[in-house]
Coordinates of C-alpha atoms in Angstrom, one line a residue:
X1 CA 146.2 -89.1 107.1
X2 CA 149.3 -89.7 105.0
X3 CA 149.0 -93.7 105.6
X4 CA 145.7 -93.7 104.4
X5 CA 146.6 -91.4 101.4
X6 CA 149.4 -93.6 100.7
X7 CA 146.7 -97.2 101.0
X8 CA 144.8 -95.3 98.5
X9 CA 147.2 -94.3 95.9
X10 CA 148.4 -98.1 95.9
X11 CA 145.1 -99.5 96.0
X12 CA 145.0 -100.5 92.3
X13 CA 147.8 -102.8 93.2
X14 CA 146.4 -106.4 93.8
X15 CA 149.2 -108.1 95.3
X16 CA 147.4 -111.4 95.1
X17 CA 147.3 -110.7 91.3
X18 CA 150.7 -110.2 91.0
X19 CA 151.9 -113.5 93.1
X20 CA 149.1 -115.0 90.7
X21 CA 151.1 -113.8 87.8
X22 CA 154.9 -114.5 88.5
X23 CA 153.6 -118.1 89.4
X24 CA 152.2 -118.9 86.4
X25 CA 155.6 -117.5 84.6
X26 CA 157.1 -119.5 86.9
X27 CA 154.9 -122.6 85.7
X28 CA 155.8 -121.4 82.1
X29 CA 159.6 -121.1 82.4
X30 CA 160.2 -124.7 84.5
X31 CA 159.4 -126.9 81.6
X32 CA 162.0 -125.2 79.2
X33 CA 164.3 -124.5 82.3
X34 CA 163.9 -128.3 83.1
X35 CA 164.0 -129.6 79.8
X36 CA 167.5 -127.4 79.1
X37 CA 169.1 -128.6 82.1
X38 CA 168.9 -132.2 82.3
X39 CA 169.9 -132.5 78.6
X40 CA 173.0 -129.9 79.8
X41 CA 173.6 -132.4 82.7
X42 CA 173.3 -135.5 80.4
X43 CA 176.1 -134.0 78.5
X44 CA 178.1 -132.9 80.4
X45 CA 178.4 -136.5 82.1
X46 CA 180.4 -137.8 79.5
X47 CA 182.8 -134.4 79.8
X48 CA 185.9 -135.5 81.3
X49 CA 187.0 -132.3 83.7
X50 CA 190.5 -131.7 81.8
X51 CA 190.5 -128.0 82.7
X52 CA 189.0 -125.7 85.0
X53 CA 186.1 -123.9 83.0
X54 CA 184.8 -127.7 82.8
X55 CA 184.8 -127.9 86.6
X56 CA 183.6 -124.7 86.7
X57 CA 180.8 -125.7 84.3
X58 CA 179.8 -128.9 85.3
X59 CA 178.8 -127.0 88.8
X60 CA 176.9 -124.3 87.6
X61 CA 174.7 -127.0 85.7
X62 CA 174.3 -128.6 89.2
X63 CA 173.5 -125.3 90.9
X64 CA 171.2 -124.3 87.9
X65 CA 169.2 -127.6 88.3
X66 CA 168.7 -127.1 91.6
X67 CA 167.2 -123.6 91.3
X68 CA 164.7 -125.2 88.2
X69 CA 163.5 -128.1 90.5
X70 CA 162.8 -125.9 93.7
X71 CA 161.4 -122.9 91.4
X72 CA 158.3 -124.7 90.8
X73 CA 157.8 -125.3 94.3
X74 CA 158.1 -121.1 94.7
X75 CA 156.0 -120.8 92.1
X76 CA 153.4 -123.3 94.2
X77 CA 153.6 -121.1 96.9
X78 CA 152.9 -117.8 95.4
X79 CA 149.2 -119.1 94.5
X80 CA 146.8 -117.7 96.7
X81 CA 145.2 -121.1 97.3
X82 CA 148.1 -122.7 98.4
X83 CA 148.3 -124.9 101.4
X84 CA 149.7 -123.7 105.0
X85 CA 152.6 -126.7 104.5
X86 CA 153.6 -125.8 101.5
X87 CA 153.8 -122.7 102.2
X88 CA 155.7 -124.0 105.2
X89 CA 157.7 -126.2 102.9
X90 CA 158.7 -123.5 100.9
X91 CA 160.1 -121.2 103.7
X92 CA 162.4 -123.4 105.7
X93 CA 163.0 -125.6 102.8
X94 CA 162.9 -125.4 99.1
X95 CA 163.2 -121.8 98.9
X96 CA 166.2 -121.5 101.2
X97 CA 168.4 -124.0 98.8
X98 CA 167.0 -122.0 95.8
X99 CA 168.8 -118.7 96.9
X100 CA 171.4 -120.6 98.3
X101 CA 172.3 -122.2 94.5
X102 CA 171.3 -119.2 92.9
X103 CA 174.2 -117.2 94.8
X104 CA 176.7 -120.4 94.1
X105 CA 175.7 -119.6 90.5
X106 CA 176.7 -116.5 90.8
X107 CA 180.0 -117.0 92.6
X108 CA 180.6 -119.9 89.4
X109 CA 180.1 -117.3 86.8
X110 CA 182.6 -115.2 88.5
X111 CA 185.2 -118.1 89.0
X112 CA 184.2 -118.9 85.1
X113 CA 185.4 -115.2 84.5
X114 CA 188.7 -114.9 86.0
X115 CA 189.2 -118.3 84.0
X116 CA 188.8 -116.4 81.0
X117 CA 191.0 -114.0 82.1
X118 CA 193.7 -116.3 82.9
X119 CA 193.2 -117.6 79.4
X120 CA 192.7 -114.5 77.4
X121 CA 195.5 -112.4 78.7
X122 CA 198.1 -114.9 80.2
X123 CA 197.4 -117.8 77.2
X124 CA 200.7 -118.4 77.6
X125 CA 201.1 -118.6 81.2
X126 CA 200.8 -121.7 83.5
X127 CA 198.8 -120.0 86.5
X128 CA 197.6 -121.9 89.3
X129 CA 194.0 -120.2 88.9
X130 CA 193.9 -122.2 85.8
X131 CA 194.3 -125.6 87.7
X132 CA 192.2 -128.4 87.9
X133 CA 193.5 -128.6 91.3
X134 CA 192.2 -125.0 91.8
X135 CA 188.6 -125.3 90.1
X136 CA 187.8 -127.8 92.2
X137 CA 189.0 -126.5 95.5
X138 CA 187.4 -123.5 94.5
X139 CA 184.3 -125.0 93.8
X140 CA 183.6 -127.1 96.8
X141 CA 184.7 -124.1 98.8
X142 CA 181.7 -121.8 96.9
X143 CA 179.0 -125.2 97.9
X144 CA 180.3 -125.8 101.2
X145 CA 180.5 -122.3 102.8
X146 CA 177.0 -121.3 100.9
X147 CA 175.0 -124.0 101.5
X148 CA 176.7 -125.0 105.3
X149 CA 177.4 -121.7 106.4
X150 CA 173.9 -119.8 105.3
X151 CA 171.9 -122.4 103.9
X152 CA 171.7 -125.0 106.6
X153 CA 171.4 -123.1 109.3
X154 CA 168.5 -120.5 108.0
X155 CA 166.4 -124.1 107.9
X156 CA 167.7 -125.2 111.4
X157 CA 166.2 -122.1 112.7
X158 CA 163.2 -121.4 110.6
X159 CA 161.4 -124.2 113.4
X160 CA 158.5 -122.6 114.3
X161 CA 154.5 -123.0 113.7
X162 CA 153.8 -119.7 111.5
X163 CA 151.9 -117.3 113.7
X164 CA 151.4 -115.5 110.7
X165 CA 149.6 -116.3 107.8
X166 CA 149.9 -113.5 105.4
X167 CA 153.5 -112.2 103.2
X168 CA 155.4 -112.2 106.4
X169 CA 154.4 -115.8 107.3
X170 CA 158.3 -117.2 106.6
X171 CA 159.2 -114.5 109.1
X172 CA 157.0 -115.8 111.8
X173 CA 158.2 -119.2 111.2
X174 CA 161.5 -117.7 112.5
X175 CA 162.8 -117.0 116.6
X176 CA 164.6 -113.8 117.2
X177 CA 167.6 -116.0 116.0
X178 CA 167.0 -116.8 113.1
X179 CA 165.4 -113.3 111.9
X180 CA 169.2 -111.9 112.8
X181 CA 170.7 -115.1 110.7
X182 CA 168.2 -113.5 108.1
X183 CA 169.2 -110.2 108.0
X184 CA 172.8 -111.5 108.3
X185 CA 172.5 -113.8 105.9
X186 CA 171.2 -111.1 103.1
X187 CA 173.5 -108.7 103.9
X188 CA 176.6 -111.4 103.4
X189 CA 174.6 -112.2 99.5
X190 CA 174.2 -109.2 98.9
X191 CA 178.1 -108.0 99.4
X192 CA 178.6 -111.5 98.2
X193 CA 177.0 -110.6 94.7
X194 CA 178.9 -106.6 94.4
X195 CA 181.9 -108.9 95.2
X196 CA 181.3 -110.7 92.1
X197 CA 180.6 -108.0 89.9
X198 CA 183.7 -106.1 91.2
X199 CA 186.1 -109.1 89.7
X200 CA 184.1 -109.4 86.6
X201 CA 184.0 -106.2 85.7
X202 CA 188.0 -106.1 86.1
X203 CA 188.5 -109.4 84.4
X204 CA 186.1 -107.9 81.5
X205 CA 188.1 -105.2 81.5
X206 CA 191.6 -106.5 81.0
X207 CA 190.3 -109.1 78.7
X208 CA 188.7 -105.9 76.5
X209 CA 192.5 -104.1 76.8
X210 CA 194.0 -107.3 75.5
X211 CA 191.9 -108.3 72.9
X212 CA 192.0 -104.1 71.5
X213 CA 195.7 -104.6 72.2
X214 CA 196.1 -107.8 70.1
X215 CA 193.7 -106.5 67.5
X216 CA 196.1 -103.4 66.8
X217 CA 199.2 -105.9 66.7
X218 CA 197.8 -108.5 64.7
X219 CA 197.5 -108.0 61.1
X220 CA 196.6 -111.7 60.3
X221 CA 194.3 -113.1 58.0
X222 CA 192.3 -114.5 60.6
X223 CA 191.7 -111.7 63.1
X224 CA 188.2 -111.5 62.6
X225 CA 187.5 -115.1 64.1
X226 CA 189.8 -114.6 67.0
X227 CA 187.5 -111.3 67.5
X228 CA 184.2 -113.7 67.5
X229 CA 185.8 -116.4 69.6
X230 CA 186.7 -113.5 71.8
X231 CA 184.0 -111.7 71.8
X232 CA 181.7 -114.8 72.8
X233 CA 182.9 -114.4 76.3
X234 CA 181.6 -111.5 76.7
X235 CA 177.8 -113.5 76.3
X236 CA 179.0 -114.5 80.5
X237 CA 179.1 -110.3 81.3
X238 CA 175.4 -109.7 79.3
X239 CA 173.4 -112.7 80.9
X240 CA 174.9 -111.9 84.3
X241 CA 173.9 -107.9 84.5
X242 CA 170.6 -108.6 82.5
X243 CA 169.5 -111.4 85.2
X244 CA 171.1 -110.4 88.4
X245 CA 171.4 -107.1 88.8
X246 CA 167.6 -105.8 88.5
X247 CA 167.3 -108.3 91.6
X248 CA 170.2 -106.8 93.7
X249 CA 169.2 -102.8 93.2
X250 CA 166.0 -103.8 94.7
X251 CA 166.9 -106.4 97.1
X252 CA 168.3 -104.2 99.9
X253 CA 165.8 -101.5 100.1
X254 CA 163.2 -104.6 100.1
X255 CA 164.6 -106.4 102.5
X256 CA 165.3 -103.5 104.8
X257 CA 162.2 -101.8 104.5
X258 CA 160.7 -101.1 108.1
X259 CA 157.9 -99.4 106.6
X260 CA 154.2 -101.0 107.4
X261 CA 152.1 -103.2 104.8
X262 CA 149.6 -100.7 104.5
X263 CA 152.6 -98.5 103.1
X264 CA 153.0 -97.7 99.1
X265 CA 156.4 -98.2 99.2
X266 CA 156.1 -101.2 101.1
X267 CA 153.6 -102.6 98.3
X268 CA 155.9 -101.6 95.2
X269 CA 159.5 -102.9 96.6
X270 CA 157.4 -106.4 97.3
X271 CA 156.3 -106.1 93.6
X272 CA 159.4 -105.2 92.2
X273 CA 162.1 -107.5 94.1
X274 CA 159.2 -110.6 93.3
X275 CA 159.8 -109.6 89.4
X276 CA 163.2 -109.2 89.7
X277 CA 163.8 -112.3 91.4
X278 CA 161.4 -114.0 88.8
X279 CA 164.0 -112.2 85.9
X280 CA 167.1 -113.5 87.5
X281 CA 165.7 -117.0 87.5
X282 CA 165.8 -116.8 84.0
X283 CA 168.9 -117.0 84.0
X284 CA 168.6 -120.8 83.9
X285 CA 167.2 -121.1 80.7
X286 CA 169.8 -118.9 79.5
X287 CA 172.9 -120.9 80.9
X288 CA 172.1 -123.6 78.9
X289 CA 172.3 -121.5 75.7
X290 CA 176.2 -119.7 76.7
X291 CA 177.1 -123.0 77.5
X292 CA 176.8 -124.1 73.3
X293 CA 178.6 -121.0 72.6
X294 CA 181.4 -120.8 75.2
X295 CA 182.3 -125.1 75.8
X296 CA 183.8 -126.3 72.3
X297 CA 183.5 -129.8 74.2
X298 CA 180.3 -129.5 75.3
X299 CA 178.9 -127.9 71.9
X300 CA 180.8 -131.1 69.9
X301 CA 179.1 -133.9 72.5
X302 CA 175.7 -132.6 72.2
X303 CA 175.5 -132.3 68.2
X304 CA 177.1 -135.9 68.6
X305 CA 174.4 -137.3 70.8
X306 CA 171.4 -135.6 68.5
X307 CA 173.1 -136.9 65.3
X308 CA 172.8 -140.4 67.3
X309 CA 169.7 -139.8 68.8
X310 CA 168.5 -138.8 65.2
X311 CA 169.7 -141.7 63.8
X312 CA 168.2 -144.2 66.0
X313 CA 165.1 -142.8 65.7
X314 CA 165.4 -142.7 61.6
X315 CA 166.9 -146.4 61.7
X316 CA 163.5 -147.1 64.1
X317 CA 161.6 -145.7 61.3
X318 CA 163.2 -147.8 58.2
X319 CA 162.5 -150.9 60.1

């Protein structure tokens, strides 16, 4: 009785609408996502990594062009008329390096954090977190252990012919193996990503003591630009709750749900972890955009190659 209560009061929810939807905002968002991130990875090529937020940076433009190219192939496979090996594709595949570079993005922004701390309230100080030496170590550690240790082998085991065809089809593509790797492997994101928040709410928070502490001491004509330059940083902590969190408060009870498919709940934690996730893959549209504010280098090299691209095109023109 209360199951088919329960269908009824979520019958009005047309899951096939809603994976309709979020693909086509999916469609939407990869052009501008695309378009952002190659002309981010164009510049920073000629960025020479002299510090460690450039290290930091140039990685988190490779992870965040990796989540734009395999986020249309999600978006291919939310359409109800998509192929059975796309679909395929898409679970053992494209969709497993998508999370896998959206969590290295995630573990970059918090490196990119500390950075900032290390530069906000020791400017002074020559810390080895500051390295280059460190940025990169750092770096390769995030890529290695994410994409080798949870990445690789979620596609090694998802091996099997689906015997399912409907939302749990990726699960049924999995042996008892690798639907422990996948429980494993979202419980390790999701501590992974609280981790993360953890140090940058601290670093956020020392910075904030500093700068209120530096404001009260400083009685300099040009406090109020430190204050923007400061306060700029704080663009990192805004992006990074506004995409990722929404994801991770619905990501547990989603992916822990026991609950049947003919279950309400069931129905509205699929809809709401499928927006989330859709939310925090804006995020790479709004990388792009810190990146101008936050990288003096970066912001100086891509008004120098629009004033050249600008002038060709005008010298073109005269001719």
């Amino acid at each position: 009785m209360s199951g088919n209560s329960s269908l009824s009061a979520c019958s009005h929810i047309n899951l096939v609408a809603v994976n309709t939807t979020l693909a086509y905002l999916f469609f939407m968002m990869s052009p501008v996502a695309l378009l952002l991130n190659v002309t981010a990875a164009w510049v920073s090529l000629e960025l020479q990594s002299s510090s460690a937020f450039i290290v930091y940076f140039k990685n988190l433009i490779a992870a965040d062009l990796l989540v734009t190219l395999t986020a249309t192939l999600m978006a291919a496979n939310l359409l109800p008329d998509a192929s059975l090996y796309v679909r395929m594709f898409a679970c053992r595949y494209s969709d497993v390096v998508l999370y896998s570079s959206l969590y290295t993005s995630i573990c970059l922004m918090g490196m990119i954090s500390l950075d900032r701390f290390f530069k906000i309230v020791r400017p002074r100080g020559t810390a080895f977190g500051q390295s280059v030496l460190f940025s990169t170590v750092s770096s390769t550690f995030i890529w290695v252990t994410i994409f080798f240790g949870t990445g690789l082998p979620t596609m090694i085991l998802t091996d099997r012919h689906p015997t399912d065809h409907t939302e749990d089809l990726c699960m049924s593509m999995k042996g008892p193996a690798g639907q422990f790797l996948h429980k494993t492997v979202v419980s390790m994101m999701e501590s992974v990503f609280w981790l993360v928040t953890t140090l940058i709410v601290f670093c956020y928070i020392c910075i904030t003591l500093k700068v209120l502490q530096s404001f009260r001491k400083s009685g300099s004509s040009n406090t109020q630009g430190k204050k923007r330059t400061t306060l700029r940083v704080f663009l990192i902590l805004t992006v990074y709750f506004v995409c990722f969190m929404p994801l991770h408060l619905t990501r547990v009870p989603y992916i822990l749900d026991n609950i049947t498919h003919d279950d309400c709940v069931h129905v509205l934690l699929n809809v709401l972890h499928r927006s989330a996730l859709w939310i925090s893959i804006t995020n790479v549209c709004l990388d792009p955009l810190l990146y101008v504010f936050l990288c003096r280098e970066f912001r100086e090299k891509l008004v120098e190659k629009i004033h050249r691209i600008c002038f060709c095109f005008l010298g073109n023109e005269s001719d």
